[in-house]
XYZ file of N, CA and C in Angstrom:
540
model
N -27.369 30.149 69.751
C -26.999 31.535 69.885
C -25.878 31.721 70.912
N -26.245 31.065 72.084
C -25.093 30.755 73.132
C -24.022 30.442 72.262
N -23.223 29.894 71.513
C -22.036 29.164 71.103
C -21.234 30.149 69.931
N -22.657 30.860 69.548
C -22.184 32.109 68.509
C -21.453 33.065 69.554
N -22.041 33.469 70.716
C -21.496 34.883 71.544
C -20.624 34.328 72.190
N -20.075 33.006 72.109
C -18.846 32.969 72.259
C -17.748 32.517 71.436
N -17.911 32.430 70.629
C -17.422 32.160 69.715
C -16.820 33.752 69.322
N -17.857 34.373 69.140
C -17.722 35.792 68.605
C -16.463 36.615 69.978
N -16.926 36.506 71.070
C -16.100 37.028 72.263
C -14.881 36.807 71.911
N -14.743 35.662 71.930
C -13.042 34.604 72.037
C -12.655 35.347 70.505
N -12.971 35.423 68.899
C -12.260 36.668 68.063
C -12.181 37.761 68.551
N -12.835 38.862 69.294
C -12.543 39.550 69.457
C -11.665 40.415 70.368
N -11.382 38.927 71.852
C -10.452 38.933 72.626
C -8.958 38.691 72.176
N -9.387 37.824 70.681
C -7.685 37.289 70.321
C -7.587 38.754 69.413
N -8.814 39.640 68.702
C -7.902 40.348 68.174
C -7.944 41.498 69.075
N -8.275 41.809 69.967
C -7.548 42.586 70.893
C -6.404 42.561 71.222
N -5.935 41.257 71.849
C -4.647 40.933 72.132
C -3.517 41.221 70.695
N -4.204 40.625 69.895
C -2.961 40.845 68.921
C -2.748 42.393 68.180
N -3.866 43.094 68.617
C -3.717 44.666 68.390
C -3.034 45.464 69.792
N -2.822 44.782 70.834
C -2.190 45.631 71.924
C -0.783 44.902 71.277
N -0.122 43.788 71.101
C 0.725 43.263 71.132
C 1.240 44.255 69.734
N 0.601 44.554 68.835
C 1.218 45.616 67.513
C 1.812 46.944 67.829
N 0.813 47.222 68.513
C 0.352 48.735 69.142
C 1.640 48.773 70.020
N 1.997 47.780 70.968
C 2.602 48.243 72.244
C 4.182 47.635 71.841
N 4.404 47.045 70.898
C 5.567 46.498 70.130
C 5.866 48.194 69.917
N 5.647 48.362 69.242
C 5.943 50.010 68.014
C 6.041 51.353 69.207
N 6.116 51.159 70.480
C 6.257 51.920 71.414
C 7.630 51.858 72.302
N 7.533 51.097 71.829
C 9.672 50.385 72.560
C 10.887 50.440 71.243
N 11.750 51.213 71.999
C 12.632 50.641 71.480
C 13.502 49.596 71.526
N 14.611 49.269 70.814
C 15.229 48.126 71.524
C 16.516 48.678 72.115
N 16.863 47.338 72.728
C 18.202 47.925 73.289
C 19.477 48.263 72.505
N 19.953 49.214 72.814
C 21.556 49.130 72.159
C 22.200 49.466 72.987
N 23.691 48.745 72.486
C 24.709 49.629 73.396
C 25.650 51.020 72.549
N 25.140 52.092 72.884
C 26.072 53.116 71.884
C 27.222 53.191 72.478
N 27.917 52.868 73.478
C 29.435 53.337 73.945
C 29.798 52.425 74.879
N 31.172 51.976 75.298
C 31.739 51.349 75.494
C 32.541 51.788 75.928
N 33.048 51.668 77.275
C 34.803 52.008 77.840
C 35.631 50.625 77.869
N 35.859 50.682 77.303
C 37.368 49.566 77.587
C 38.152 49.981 78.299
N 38.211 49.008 79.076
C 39.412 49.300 80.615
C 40.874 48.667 80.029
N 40.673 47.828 78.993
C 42.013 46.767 78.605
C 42.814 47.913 77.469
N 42.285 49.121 76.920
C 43.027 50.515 76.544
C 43.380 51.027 77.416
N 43.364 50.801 78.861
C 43.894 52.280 79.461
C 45.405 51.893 79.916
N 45.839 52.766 80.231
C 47.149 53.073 80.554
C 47.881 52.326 82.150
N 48.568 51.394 82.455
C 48.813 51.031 83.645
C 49.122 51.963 84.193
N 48.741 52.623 86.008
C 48.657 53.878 86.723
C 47.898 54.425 87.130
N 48.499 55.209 87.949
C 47.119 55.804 88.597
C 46.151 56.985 87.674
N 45.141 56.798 87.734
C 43.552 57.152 86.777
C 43.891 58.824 87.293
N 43.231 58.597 89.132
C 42.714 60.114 89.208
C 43.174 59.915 91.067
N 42.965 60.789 91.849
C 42.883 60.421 93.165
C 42.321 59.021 93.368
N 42.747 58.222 94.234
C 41.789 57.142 94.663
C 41.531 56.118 93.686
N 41.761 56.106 92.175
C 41.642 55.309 91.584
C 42.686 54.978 90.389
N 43.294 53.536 90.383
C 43.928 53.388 89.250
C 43.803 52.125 88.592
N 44.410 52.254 87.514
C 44.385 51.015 86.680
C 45.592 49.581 86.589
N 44.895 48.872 86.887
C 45.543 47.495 87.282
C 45.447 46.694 86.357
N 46.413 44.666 86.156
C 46.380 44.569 85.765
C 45.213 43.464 86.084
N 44.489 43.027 85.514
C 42.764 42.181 85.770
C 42.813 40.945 85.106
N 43.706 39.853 85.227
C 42.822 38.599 84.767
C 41.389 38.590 84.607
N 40.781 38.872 85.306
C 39.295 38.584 85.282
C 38.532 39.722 84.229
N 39.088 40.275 84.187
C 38.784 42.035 83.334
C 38.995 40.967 81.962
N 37.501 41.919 81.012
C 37.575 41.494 79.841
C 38.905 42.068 78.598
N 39.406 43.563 79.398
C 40.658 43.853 78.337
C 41.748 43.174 79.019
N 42.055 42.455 80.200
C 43.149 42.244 81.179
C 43.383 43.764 81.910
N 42.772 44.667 82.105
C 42.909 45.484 83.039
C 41.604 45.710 83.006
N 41.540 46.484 84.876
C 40.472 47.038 85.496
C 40.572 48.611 86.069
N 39.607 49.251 86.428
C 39.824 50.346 87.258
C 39.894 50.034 88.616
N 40.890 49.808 89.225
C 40.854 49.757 90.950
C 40.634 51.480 92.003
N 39.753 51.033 92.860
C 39.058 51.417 93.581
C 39.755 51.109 95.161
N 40.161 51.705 95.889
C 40.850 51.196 97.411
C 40.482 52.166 98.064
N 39.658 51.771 98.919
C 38.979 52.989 100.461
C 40.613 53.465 100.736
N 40.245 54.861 101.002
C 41.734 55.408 101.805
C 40.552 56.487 102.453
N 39.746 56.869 102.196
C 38.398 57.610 103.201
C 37.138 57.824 102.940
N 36.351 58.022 103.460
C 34.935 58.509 102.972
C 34.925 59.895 102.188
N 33.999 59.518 101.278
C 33.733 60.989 100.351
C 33.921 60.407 99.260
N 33.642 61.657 98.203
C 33.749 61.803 96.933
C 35.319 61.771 96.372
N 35.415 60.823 95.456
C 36.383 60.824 94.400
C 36.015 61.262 93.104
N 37.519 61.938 92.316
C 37.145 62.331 91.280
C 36.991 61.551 90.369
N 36.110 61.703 88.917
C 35.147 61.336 88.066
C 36.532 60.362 87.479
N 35.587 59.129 87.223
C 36.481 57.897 86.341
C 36.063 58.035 84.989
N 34.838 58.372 85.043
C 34.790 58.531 83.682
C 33.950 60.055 83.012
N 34.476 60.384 81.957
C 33.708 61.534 80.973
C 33.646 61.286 79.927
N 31.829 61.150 79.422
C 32.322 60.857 77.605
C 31.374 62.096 77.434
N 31.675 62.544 75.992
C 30.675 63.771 75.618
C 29.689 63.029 74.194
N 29.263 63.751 73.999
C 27.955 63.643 72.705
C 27.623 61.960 72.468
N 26.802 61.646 73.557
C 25.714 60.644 73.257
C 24.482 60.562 72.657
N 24.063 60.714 72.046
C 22.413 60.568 71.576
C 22.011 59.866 72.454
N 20.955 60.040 73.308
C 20.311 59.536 74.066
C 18.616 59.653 73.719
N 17.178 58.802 74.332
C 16.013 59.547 74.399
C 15.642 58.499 75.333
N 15.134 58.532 76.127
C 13.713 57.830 77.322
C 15.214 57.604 78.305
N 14.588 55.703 78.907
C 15.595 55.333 79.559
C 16.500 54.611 79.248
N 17.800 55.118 80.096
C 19.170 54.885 79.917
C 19.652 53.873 81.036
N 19.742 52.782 80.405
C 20.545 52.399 81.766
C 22.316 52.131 80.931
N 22.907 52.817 82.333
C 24.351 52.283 82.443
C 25.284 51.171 82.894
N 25.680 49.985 82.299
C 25.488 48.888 83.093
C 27.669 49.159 83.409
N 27.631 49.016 84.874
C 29.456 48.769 85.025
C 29.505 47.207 85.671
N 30.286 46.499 85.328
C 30.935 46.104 85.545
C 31.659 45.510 86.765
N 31.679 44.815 87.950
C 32.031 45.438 89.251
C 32.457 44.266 89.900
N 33.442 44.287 90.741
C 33.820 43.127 91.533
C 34.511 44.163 92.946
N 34.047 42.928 93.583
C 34.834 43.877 94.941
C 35.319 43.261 96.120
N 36.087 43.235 97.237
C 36.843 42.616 98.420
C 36.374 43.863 99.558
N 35.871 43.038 100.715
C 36.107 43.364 101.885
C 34.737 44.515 101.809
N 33.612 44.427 100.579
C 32.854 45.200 100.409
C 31.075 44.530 100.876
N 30.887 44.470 102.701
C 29.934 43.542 102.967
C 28.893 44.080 103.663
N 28.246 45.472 103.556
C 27.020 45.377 103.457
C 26.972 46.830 103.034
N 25.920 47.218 102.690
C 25.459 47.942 102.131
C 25.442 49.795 102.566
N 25.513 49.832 103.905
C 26.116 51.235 104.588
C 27.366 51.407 104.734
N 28.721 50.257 103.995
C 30.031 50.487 103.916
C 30.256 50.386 102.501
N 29.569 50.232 101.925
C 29.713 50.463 100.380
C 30.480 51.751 99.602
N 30.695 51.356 98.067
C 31.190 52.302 97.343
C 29.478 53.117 96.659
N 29.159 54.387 96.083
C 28.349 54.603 95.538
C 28.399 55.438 94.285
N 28.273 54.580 92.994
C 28.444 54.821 91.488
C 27.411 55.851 91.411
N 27.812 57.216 91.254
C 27.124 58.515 90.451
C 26.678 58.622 89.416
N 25.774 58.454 88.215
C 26.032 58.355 86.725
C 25.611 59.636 86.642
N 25.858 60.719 86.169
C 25.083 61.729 85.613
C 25.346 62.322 83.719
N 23.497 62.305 83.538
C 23.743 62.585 82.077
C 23.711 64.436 82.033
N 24.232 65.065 81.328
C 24.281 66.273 81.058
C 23.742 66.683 79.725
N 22.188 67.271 79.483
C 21.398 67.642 78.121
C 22.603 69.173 78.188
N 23.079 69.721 76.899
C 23.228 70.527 76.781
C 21.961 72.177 76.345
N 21.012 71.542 75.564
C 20.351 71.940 74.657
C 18.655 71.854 74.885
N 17.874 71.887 75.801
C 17.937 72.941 76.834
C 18.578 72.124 78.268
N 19.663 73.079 78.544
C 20.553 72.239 79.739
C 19.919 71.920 81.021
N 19.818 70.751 81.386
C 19.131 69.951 82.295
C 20.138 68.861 83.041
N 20.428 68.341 84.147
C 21.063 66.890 84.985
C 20.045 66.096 84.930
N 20.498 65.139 84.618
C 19.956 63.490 85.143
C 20.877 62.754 85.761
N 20.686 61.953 86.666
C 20.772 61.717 88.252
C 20.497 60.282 88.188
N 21.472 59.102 88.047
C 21.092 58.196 88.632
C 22.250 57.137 89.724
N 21.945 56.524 90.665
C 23.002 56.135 91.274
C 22.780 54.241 91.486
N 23.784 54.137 91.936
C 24.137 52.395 91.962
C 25.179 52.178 92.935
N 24.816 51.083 93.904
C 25.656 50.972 95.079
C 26.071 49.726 94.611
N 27.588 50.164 95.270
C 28.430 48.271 95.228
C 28.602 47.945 96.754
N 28.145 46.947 96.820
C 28.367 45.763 98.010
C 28.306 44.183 97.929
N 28.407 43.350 98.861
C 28.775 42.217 98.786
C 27.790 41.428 98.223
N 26.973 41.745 98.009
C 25.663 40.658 97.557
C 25.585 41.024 95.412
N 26.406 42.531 95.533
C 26.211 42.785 93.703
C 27.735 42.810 93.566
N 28.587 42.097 94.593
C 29.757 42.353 94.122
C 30.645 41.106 94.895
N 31.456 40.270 94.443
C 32.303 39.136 95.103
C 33.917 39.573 94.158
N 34.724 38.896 94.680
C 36.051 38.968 94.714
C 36.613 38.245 93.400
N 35.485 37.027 92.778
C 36.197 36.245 92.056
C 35.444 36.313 90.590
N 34.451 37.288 90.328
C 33.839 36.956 89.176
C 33.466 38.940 89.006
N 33.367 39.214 87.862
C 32.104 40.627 87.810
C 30.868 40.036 87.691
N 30.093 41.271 88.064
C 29.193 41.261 88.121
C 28.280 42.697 87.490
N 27.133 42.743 86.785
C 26.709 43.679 86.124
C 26.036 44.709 87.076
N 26.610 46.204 87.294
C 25.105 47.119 88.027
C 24.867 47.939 87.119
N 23.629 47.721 87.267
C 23.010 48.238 86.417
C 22.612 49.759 86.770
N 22.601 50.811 86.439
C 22.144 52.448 86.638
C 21.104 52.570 85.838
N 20.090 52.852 85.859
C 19.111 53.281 85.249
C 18.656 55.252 85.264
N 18.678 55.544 84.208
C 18.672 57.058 84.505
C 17.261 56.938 82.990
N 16.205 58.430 83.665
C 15.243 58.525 82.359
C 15.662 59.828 82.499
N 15.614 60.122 81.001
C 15.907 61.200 80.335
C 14.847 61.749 79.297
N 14.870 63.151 78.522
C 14.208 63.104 78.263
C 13.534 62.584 76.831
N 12.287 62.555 76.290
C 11.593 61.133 75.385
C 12.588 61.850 74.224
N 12.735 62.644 73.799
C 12.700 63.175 72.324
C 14.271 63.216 72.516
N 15.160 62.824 71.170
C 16.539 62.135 71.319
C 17.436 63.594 71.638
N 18.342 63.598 71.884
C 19.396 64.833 72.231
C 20.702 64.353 72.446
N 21.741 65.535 72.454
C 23.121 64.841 72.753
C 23.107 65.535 74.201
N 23.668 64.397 74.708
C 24.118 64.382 76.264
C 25.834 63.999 76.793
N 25.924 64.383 78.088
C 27.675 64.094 78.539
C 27.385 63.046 79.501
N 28.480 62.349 79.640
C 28.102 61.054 80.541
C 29.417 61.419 81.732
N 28.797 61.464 83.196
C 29.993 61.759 83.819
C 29.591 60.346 85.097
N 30.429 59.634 85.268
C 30.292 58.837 86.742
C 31.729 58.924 87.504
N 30.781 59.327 89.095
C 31.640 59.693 90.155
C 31.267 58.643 91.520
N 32.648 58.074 91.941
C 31.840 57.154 92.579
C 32.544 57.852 94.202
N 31.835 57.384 95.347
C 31.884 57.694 96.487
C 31.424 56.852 97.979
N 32.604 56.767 98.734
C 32.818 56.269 99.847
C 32.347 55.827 100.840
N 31.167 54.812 101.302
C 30.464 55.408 102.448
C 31.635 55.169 103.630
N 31.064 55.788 104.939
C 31.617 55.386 105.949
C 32.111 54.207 106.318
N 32.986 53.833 107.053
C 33.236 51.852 107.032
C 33.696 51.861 108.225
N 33.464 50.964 108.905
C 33.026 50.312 110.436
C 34.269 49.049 110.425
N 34.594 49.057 111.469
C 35.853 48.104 111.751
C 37.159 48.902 110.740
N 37.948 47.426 110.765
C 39.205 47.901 109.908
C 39.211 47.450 108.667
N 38.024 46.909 108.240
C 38.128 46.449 106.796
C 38.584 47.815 105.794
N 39.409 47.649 104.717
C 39.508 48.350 103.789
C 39.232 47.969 102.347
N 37.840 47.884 102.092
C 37.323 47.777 100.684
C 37.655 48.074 99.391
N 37.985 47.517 98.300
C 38.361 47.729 97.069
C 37.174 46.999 96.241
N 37.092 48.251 94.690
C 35.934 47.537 93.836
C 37.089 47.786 92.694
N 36.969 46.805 91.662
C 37.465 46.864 90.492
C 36.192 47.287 89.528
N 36.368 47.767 88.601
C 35.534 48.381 87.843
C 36.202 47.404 86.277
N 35.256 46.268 85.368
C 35.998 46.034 84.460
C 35.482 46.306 83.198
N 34.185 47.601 83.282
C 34.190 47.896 82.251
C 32.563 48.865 82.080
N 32.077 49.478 81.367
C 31.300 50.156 81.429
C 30.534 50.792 80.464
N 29.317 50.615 80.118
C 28.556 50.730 78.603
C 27.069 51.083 78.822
């Protein structure tokens, strides 16, 4: 009888498992990427205040968005896209390399905000560049994570990035080589 109740346990543990593993499959979606900025389309020049476009060996189009401290604060928006379908979480992954960018209270700080039109709501997520998510000779992925809400909608994608304070005379630059 002993060898039956376990016997019997051990099916009903495997089909547990393989009913959470059904169950909890069919609750995710997968990933996609719906949008894409290509930096290797944009225009050689300056973008906006504070930021322009260079030319990037290392950049997957051969250009990047350059980024050069000239002060603390807010710069204007590098990027605006409108009508995304979005639902749950979003992450925004950029792209990022950076010089003279070495710890984390002299950093640049990536804004992402999604805009629901329909009932109109902000979502809010942010991502810091510094020396440990960012080196001089390679990109590197940051990732933004923003949740939105479950049920799908069109949304605006705006990222604004901003200055922290910086200590000594270093003057920090992030290249931006791309963003999805």
């Amino acid at each position: 009888m002993a060898f039956f109740n376990r016997f019997s346990s051990r099916i009903v543990q495997t089909a547990v498992i393989i009913l959470m593993v059904l169950w909890g499959g069919s609750g995710y979606a997968a990933m996609a990427s719906l949008w894409q900025n290509d930096t290797g389309k944009l225009k050689i020049g300056p973008l906006s205040e504070g930021a322009q476009v260079v030319e990037d060996a290392l950049a997957k189009g051969g250009k990047a968005i350059c980024l050069q401290y000239a002060k603390e604060g807010k710069l204007p928006n590098i990027v605006s896209v409108g009508k995304l379908e979005l639902a749950g979480r979003v992450t925004v992954r950029v792209l990022v390399r950076g010089k003279d960018v070495n710890d984390v209270a002299n950093g640049l700080r990536l804004t992402a905000r999604l805009y629901r039109h329909k009932p109109w709501r902000q979502f809010v997520g942010d991502g810091m560049v510094y020396a440990v998510r960012a080196n001089e000779k390679a990109y590197r992925v940051l990732p933004i994570t923003i949740d939105v809400g479950d049920e799908p909608s069109t949304y605006d994608l705006i990222i604004t990035p901003t200055w922290q304070a910086q200590t000594g005379e270093r003057k920090p630059v992030v290249w931006i080589g791309g963003i999805e």
